[in-house]
Coordinates of C-alpha atoms in Angstrom, one line a residue:
Chain A
M1 CA 115.6 79.5 128.8
K2 CA 113.3 82.1 130.4
S3 CA 110.0 82.9 128.7
R4 CA 107.4 85.5 129.2
Q5 CA 103.9 85.8 127.7
L6 CA 103.7 89.3 126.3
R7 CA 100.0 89.1 125.2
N8 CA 96.9 86.9 125.1
Q9 CA 94.1 88.2 123.0
N10 CA 91.3 85.7 122.4
G11 CA 93.7 82.8 122.6
E12 CA 96.3 84.4 120.4
R13 CA 99.4 84.5 122.5
T14 CA 102.8 86.1 121.9
F15 CA 105.8 84.8 123.9
V16 CA 109.4 86.0 124.1
L17 CA 112.0 83.4 124.9
V18 CA 115.5 84.3 126.1
Y19 CA 118.0 81.5 126.1
E20 CA 120.9 81.2 128.5
P21 CA 124.6 80.5 127.5
G22 CA 125.0 76.7 126.7
E23 CA 121.4 75.8 126.2
A24 CA 120.1 73.7 123.4
F25 CA 117.7 75.3 120.9
Q26 CA 115.1 72.6 120.4
E27 CA 114.2 71.1 123.8
P28 CA 113.1 74.3 125.6
L29 CA 110.9 75.3 122.7
V30 CA 109.2 71.9 122.5
S31 CA 108.6 72.1 126.3
L32 CA 107.1 75.5 126.1
A33 CA 104.8 74.3 123.2
Q34 CA 103.7 71.3 125.2
E35 CA 103.2 73.1 128.5
N36 CA 101.1 75.8 126.9
G37 CA 99.3 73.6 124.3
L38 CA 100.4 76.0 121.6
G39 CA 98.3 76.3 118.4
V40 CA 100.1 76.8 115.1
S41 CA 102.8 79.3 115.8
Q42 CA 105.5 81.1 113.9
F43 CA 108.7 82.3 115.4
T44 CA 111.8 84.3 114.5
A45 CA 115.0 84.6 116.5
I46 CA 118.4 86.4 116.5
G47 CA 121.4 85.8 118.7
A48 CA 124.3 83.4 118.4
F49 CA 125.3 79.7 118.5
R50 CA 128.7 78.3 119.6
K51 CA 127.9 75.0 117.9
V52 CA 125.1 74.0 115.5
T53 CA 124.0 71.2 113.2
I54 CA 122.4 72.3 109.9
G55 CA 121.1 70.2 107.0
Y56 CA 120.2 70.0 103.4
F57 CA 117.5 67.8 102.0
D58 CA 118.9 65.4 99.4
R59 CA 116.1 64.7 96.9
E60 CA 117.7 61.4 95.7
R61 CA 118.2 59.9 99.1
R62 CA 114.9 61.3 100.4
D63 CA 116.8 62.3 103.6
Y64 CA 118.9 65.1 105.1
V65 CA 122.6 65.6 104.7
K66 CA 123.8 66.8 108.2
L67 CA 126.5 69.4 108.5
P68 CA 127.8 69.9 112.1
V69 CA 129.6 73.2 112.7
H70 CA 131.8 73.8 115.8
E71 CA 132.2 77.5 115.6
Q72 CA 130.9 80.7 117.1
L73 CA 128.4 82.0 114.6
E74 CA 125.9 84.9 114.7
V75 CA 122.3 83.8 114.2
L76 CA 121.3 86.2 111.5
A77 CA 117.9 84.8 110.9
L78 CA 116.1 81.8 112.4
N79 CA 112.6 81.3 111.1
G80 CA 110.3 78.5 111.9
N81 CA 106.9 77.2 112.9
V82 CA 105.3 74.9 115.5
T83 CA 102.7 72.3 114.4
V84 CA 101.9 68.9 115.8
G85 CA 102.9 65.5 114.5
E86 CA 100.7 62.4 113.9
D87 CA 101.3 61.7 117.7
F88 CA 100.0 65.2 118.5
I89 CA 103.4 66.1 120.0
P90 CA 104.7 69.6 118.9
K91 CA 107.0 69.6 115.9
I92 CA 109.4 72.4 115.3
L93 CA 110.5 73.2 111.8
A94 CA 113.2 75.8 111.6
H95 CA 115.7 77.2 109.0
V96 CA 118.7 79.2 110.0
I97 CA 121.2 81.6 108.5
L98 CA 124.6 82.0 110.3
G99 CA 127.2 84.7 110.1
G100 CA 131.0 84.2 110.6
R101 CA 133.9 86.5 111.6
D102 CA 134.5 87.8 108.1
G103 CA 130.8 88.4 107.2
S104 CA 130.6 85.1 105.4
V105 CA 127.3 83.3 105.6
R106 CA 126.1 79.6 105.9
G107 CA 122.8 78.1 106.5
G108 CA 120.3 75.2 106.3
H109 CA 117.6 73.3 108.0
L110 CA 118.2 73.6 111.7
F111 CA 118.6 70.3 113.5
D112 CA 119.8 71.8 116.8
G113 CA 122.2 74.3 118.2
E114 CA 124.0 75.3 121.4
V115 CA 123.3 78.9 122.3
W116 CA 126.1 81.3 123.3
P117 CA 125.6 83.9 124.8
T118 CA 121.9 84.3 124.0
L119 CA 119.1 83.7 121.6
E120 CA 116.1 86.1 121.6
L121 CA 113.0 84.4 120.1
L122 CA 109.6 85.9 119.5
L123 CA 106.7 83.5 118.9
N124 CA 103.2 84.4 117.6
E125 CA 100.4 81.8 118.0
S126 CA 97.2 81.5 116.0
P127 CA 94.2 79.9 117.6
D128 CA 94.1 76.9 115.2
H129 CA 96.1 73.7 114.8
L130 CA 98.0 72.2 111.9
Q131 CA 99.2 68.6 111.7
R132 CA 102.2 67.2 109.9
K133 CA 102.1 63.7 108.4
F134 CA 105.0 61.8 107.0
V135 CA 104.8 61.4 103.2
P136 CA 106.9 58.3 102.3
E137 CA 107.4 59.2 98.6
I138 CA 108.9 62.5 99.6
G139 CA 110.6 61.5 102.8
L140 CA 109.4 64.4 104.9
A141 CA 106.5 65.2 107.3
L142 CA 104.3 67.8 105.4
I143 CA 101.5 70.0 106.8
Q144 CA 98.1 68.5 106.1
M145 CA 95.4 70.9 105.1
Chain Q
M1 CA 98.6 75.6 96.9
K2 CA 96.2 75.1 99.8
S3 CA 95.4 78.0 102.1
R4 CA 93.6 78.3 105.4
Q5 CA 92.5 81.5 107.3
L6 CA 93.8 81.0 110.8
R7 CA 92.3 84.1 112.3
N8 CA 90.2 87.2 111.5
Q9 CA 90.1 89.8 114.2
N10 CA 88.5 93.1 113.2
G11 CA 89.6 92.6 109.6
E12 CA 93.1 91.5 110.4
R13 CA 93.5 88.1 109.0
T14 CA 96.3 85.5 109.2
F15 CA 96.6 82.9 106.4
V16 CA 98.8 79.9 106.1
L17 CA 99.7 78.8 102.6
V18 CA 101.1 75.3 101.9
Y19 CA 102.4 74.9 98.4
E20 CA 102.4 71.6 96.5
P21 CA 105.4 70.0 94.6
G22 CA 106.0 71.8 91.3
E23 CA 103.9 74.9 92.0
A24 CA 105.1 78.5 91.2
F25 CA 105.6 80.9 94.0
Q26 CA 104.0 84.1 92.7
E27 CA 100.7 83.2 91.0
P28 CA 98.9 81.5 93.9
L29 CA 99.9 84.3 96.3
V30 CA 98.6 87.0 93.9
S31 CA 95.4 85.0 93.4
L32 CA 94.9 84.7 97.2
A33 CA 95.5 88.5 97.6
Q34 CA 93.0 89.3 94.9
E35 CA 90.3 86.9 96.0
N36 CA 90.5 88.1 99.6
G37 CA 91.0 91.8 98.9
L38 CA 94.1 91.7 101.1
G39 CA 95.2 94.9 102.8
V40 CA 98.9 95.6 103.3
S41 CA 100.3 92.2 104.4
Q42 CA 103.7 90.8 105.4
F43 CA 104.7 87.2 104.9
T44 CA 107.5 84.9 105.8
A45 CA 108.1 81.4 104.4
I46 CA 110.4 78.4 104.7
G47 CA 110.6 75.3 102.5
A48 CA 112.5 74.5 99.3
F49 CA 112.7 75.4 95.6
R50 CA 113.9 73.1 92.8
K51 CA 114.3 76.1 90.5
V52 CA 114.4 79.8 91.2
T53 CA 115.1 83.2 89.6
I54 CA 116.7 85.8 91.9
G55 CA 117.8 89.3 91.1
Y56 CA 120.1 92.2 92.0
F57 CA 119.1 95.8 91.3
D58 CA 121.8 97.5 89.2
R59 CA 121.9 101.2 90.2
E60 CA 123.5 102.3 86.9
R61 CA 121.1 100.4 84.6
R62 CA 118.1 101.2 86.9
D63 CA 117.1 97.6 86.4
Y64 CA 117.5 94.1 87.8
V65 CA 120.2 91.6 86.8
K66 CA 118.4 88.2 86.7
L67 CA 120.1 85.1 88.0
P68 CA 118.3 81.8 87.2
V69 CA 119.3 78.9 89.4
H70 CA 118.4 75.3 88.4
E71 CA 119.2 73.5 91.5
Q72 CA 117.4 72.0 94.6
L73 CA 117.8 74.7 97.3
E74 CA 116.5 75.1 100.8
V75 CA 114.4 78.3 101.3
L76 CA 116.2 79.5 104.5
A77 CA 114.3 82.8 104.6
L78 CA 111.7 84.3 102.3
N79 CA 110.4 87.7 103.5
G80 CA 108.0 89.9 101.7
N81 CA 105.0 92.2 101.6
V82 CA 101.8 92.6 99.6
T83 CA 100.7 96.1 98.5
V84 CA 98.8 97.3 95.4
G85 CA 100.1 98.9 92.3
E86 CA 98.8 102.0 90.4
D87 CA 96.3 99.7 88.8
F88 CA 95.2 98.5 92.3
I89 CA 96.3 94.9 91.4
P90 CA 98.2 93.2 94.3
K91 CA 102.0 93.5 94.0
I92 CA 104.3 91.0 95.8
L93 CA 107.8 92.1 96.8
A94 CA 109.9 89.3 98.2
H95 CA 113.5 88.7 99.0
V96 CA 114.9 85.2 99.4
I97 CA 117.9 83.4 101.0
L98 CA 118.7 79.9 99.6
G99 CA 120.8 77.1 101.1
G100 CA 122.8 74.5 99.1
R101 CA 124.1 71.0 99.8
D102 CA 127.3 72.2 101.6
G103 CA 125.6 74.9 103.7
S104 CA 126.5 77.6 101.2
V105 CA 124.1 80.4 100.8
R106 CA 122.8 82.6 97.9
G107 CA 120.1 85.1 97.6
G108 CA 118.4 88.1 96.1
H109 CA 115.2 89.7 95.0
L110 CA 112.8 86.8 94.3
F111 CA 111.3 86.9 90.8
D112 CA 109.8 83.5 90.9
G113 CA 110.5 79.9 92.0
E114 CA 109.3 76.4 91.5
V115 CA 108.5 74.8 94.8
W116 CA 109.7 71.3 95.7
P117 CA 108.5 69.6 97.9
T118 CA 106.8 72.3 99.8
L119 CA 106.8 75.9 100.9
E120 CA 105.0 76.9 104.2
L121 CA 104.1 80.6 104.2
L122 CA 102.4 82.6 107.0
L123 CA 100.9 85.9 106.0
N124 CA 99.6 88.6 108.4
E125 CA 97.3 91.3 107.1
S126 CA 96.8 94.8 108.5
P127 CA 93.5 96.6 107.8
D128 CA 95.0 99.3 105.7
H129 CA 96.3 99.7 102.1
L130 CA 99.6 100.8 100.7
Q131 CA 100.1 101.6 97.1
R132 CA 103.3 101.4 95.0
K133 CA 104.1 103.9 92.2
F134 CA 106.9 103.6 89.7
V135 CA 109.6 106.2 90.2
P136 CA 111.4 106.7 86.9
E137 CA 114.5 108.3 88.2
I138 CA 115.1 105.2 90.4
G139 CA 113.6 102.5 88.2
L140 CA 111.5 100.9 90.9
A141 CA 107.9 101.0 92.2
L142 CA 108.2 102.5 95.7
I143 CA 105.5 102.6 98.4
Q144 CA 103.7 105.9 98.5
M145 CA 102.9 107.3 102.0
Chain E
M1 CA 111.7 108.1 106.7
K2 CA 107.9 108.2 106.6
S3 CA 105.9 106.0 108.9
R4 CA 102.3 105.1 109.3
Q5 CA 100.5 103.3 112.1
L6 CA 98.5 100.5 110.4
R7 CA 96.7 99.3 113.5
N8 CA 96.2 99.8 117.2
Q9 CA 94.4 97.1 119.1
N10 CA 94.4 97.4 122.8
G11 CA 97.8 99.1 122.8
E12 CA 99.3 96.7 120.2
R13 CA 100.4 98.8 117.3
T14 CA 101.7 97.9 113.9
F15 CA 103.8 100.5 112.0
V16 CA 105.2 100.5 108.5
L17 CA 108.3 102.6 107.9
V18 CA 109.5 103.5 104.5
Y19 CA 113.0 105.0 104.3
E20 CA 114.1 107.6 101.7
P21 CA 117.3 107.4 99.6
G22 CA 120.4 108.2 101.7
E23 CA 118.8 107.9 105.1
A24 CA 120.5 106.1 108.0
F25 CA 118.8 103.0 109.4
Q26 CA 119.2 103.4 113.2
E27 CA 118.2 107.0 114.0
P28 CA 114.7 107.2 112.5
L29 CA 113.8 103.9 114.2
V30 CA 115.0 105.1 117.6
S31 CA 113.1 108.3 117.2
L32 CA 109.9 106.5 116.2
A33 CA 110.4 104.3 119.3
Q34 CA 110.9 107.3 121.6
E35 CA 108.1 109.4 120.2
N36 CA 105.6 106.6 120.4
G37 CA 106.8 105.1 123.7
L38 CA 107.1 101.7 122.0
G39 CA 106.8 98.5 124.1
V40 CA 108.8 95.5 123.2
S41 CA 108.6 95.3 119.4
Q42 CA 109.9 93.0 116.7
F43 CA 110.6 94.2 113.1
T44 CA 111.5 92.8 109.7
A45 CA 112.6 94.7 106.7
I46 CA 113.6 94.3 103.0
G47 CA 115.1 96.9 100.6
A48 CA 118.7 97.9 99.9
F49 CA 121.7 99.7 101.4
R50 CA 124.4 101.5 99.5
K51 CA 126.7 101.4 102.5
V52 CA 126.5 99.3 105.7
T53 CA 128.6 98.3 108.7
I54 CA 128.1 94.8 110.0
G55 CA 129.7 93.0 112.9
Y56 CA 130.7 89.7 114.4
F57 CA 130.9 89.2 118.2
D58 CA 134.4 88.0 119.1
R59 CA 134.1 85.8 122.2
E60 CA 137.8 86.2 123.3
R61 CA 137.8 90.0 123.0
R62 CA 134.2 90.3 124.4
D63 CA 133.6 92.8 121.6
Y64 CA 132.4 93.2 118.1
V65 CA 134.7 93.1 115.0
K66 CA 133.3 95.7 112.6
L67 CA 133.1 95.2 108.9
P68 CA 132.3 98.3 106.8
V69 CA 131.0 97.6 103.3
H70 CA 130.8 100.3 100.7
E71 CA 128.8 98.6 98.1
Q72 CA 125.2 98.5 96.8
L73 CA 123.6 95.5 98.4
E74 CA 120.1 94.0 98.6
V75 CA 118.7 93.7 102.1
L76 CA 117.6 90.1 101.9
A77 CA 116.5 89.9 105.5
L78 CA 116.7 92.4 108.4
N79 CA 115.3 91.1 111.7
G80 CA 115.4 92.8 115.0
N81 CA 113.8 93.9 118.2
V82 CA 113.2 97.1 120.2
T83 CA 113.7 97.0 124.0
V84 CA 115.0 99.6 126.4
G85 CA 118.4 100.0 128.0
E86 CA 119.2 100.6 131.7
D87 CA 118.6 104.3 130.9
F88 CA 115.1 103.5 129.6
I89 CA 116.2 104.7 126.1
P90 CA 115.1 102.4 123.2
K91 CA 117.7 100.0 122.1
I92 CA 117.6 98.4 118.6
L93 CA 119.2 95.0 118.1
A94 CA 119.2 93.9 114.4
H95 CA 120.9 91.3 112.3
V96 CA 121.1 91.6 108.5
I97 CA 121.7 89.4 105.5
L98 CA 122.9 91.2 102.3
G99 CA 122.9 90.1 98.7
G100 CA 125.4 91.1 96.0
R101 CA 125.4 91.3 92.2
D102 CA 126.2 87.6 91.6
G103 CA 123.8 86.3 94.3
S104 CA 126.5 86.1 96.9
V105 CA 125.5 86.7 100.5
R106 CA 127.1 88.4 103.5
G107 CA 125.8 89.3 106.9
G108 CA 126.2 90.1 110.5
H109 CA 125.1 92.2 113.4
L110 CA 123.8 95.5 111.9
F111 CA 125.6 98.6 113.3
D112 CA 124.1 101.0 110.8
G113 CA 123.5 101.4 107.1
E114 CA 122.7 104.0 104.5
V115 CA 119.5 103.2 102.6
W116 CA 119.3 103.3 98.8
P117 CA 116.8 103.5 97.3
T118 CA 114.4 102.3 100.0
L119 CA 113.9 100.1 103.0
E120 CA 110.4 98.8 103.9
L121 CA 110.1 97.9 107.5
L122 CA 107.1 96.4 109.4
L123 CA 107.1 96.6 113.2
N124 CA 104.8 94.8 115.6
E125 CA 104.5 96.0 119.2
S126 CA 103.5 94.1 122.2
P127 CA 102.0 95.9 125.2
D128 CA 104.9 95.0 127.6
H129 CA 108.5 96.2 128.1
L130 CA 111.8 94.4 128.2
Q131 CA 115.0 95.9 129.5
R132 CA 118.6 95.1 128.5
K133 CA 121.4 95.2 131.0
F134 CA 125.1 95.1 130.3
V135 CA 126.6 91.8 131.5
P136 CA 130.4 92.5 131.9
E137 CA 131.5 88.8 131.8
I138 CA 129.9 88.4 128.4
G139 CA 130.4 91.9 127.0
L140 CA 126.9 92.4 125.8
A141 CA 123.6 94.0 127.0
L142 CA 121.2 91.0 127.5
I143 CA 117.5 91.0 128.0
Q144 CA 116.5 90.8 131.7
M145 CA 113.5 88.6 132.4

């Protein structure tokens, strides 16, 4: 993944990230967030995955159902945010919508994906921090305000 | 819904909105827009609904077909804008894409939804105003420029 | 298409574009990019098409499969970016997700579409430029960093 800072105005930065064929989605983004001490950020990406794991949150089980997909799919929309966890390590939350050969669409919570040939991500930072905390009765880490 | 202003630079504000379990989508956002006198704004959200009403605009009837869905669904993408109507009251226009247990996807114009467990919305304001006006021959309120 | 510049802060501009019934998606956006010498920009739109051509990138053939759709469809999400090509002419890359009468969803790479009744697009510019270059072994023009 190659990244470039497009702007920095009073601590609000915009980054563009361009992924290389075969790279994972999560790790390079977490690294960029850590190395740059990103505040709360929002990102959006388009491109394609050759392999991806999506999920659906099962209310009864208080946990995600995972759906691995081994198929070349267009990334039609990938929206997410960067916050920090209780350990102050950056947490990525992302949802994805994927397009197939016949125009059919699938999607879910994005666990991780393998990019091919590229993923173009734009990230906008705000000069503030938001923290997630695990809420046991729900089963998810929710933003604390 | 809890909100926080993340930035304010020359009248351009960014807000984060975090919805609570069971809250409606529309009303808290309209209230925030009114209380803060929001200029034209654009927002994007991810999270989940336990109940939602989507719509499709029927060209012949010049009106929406409504589709209520009583099901836990991931909010994969929720994109919209805030303008004002002829009465200068904030108008929300939003489209949503929803994900089910098996990765299947549905979507449409978003009438309203009941959040569960959360919806995380980021809103960016521009220091300008845009007004919608109802166009009878189309059947919709369109932005006037 | 009518456009308005909502802000200009140190060369970072935000534009709103409102399309008229029957207009094509691509051409007015390319013209706006050329006339304003847009830096790298990201946009998002909602509205509807009465006709649209989407695509899926076929890895084996190193080319897109085109899927023309002659049907009134909601534009549920339309995300894209503006860069320049090797000829320094603006290049639009956009992916789209479309909603039908029954809430069903299709999507893909967006070749072009015919708007009806409107498409509301917000574009954010960054004061930098990114260039795409055709990579023969992949079959696509990728951003050079």
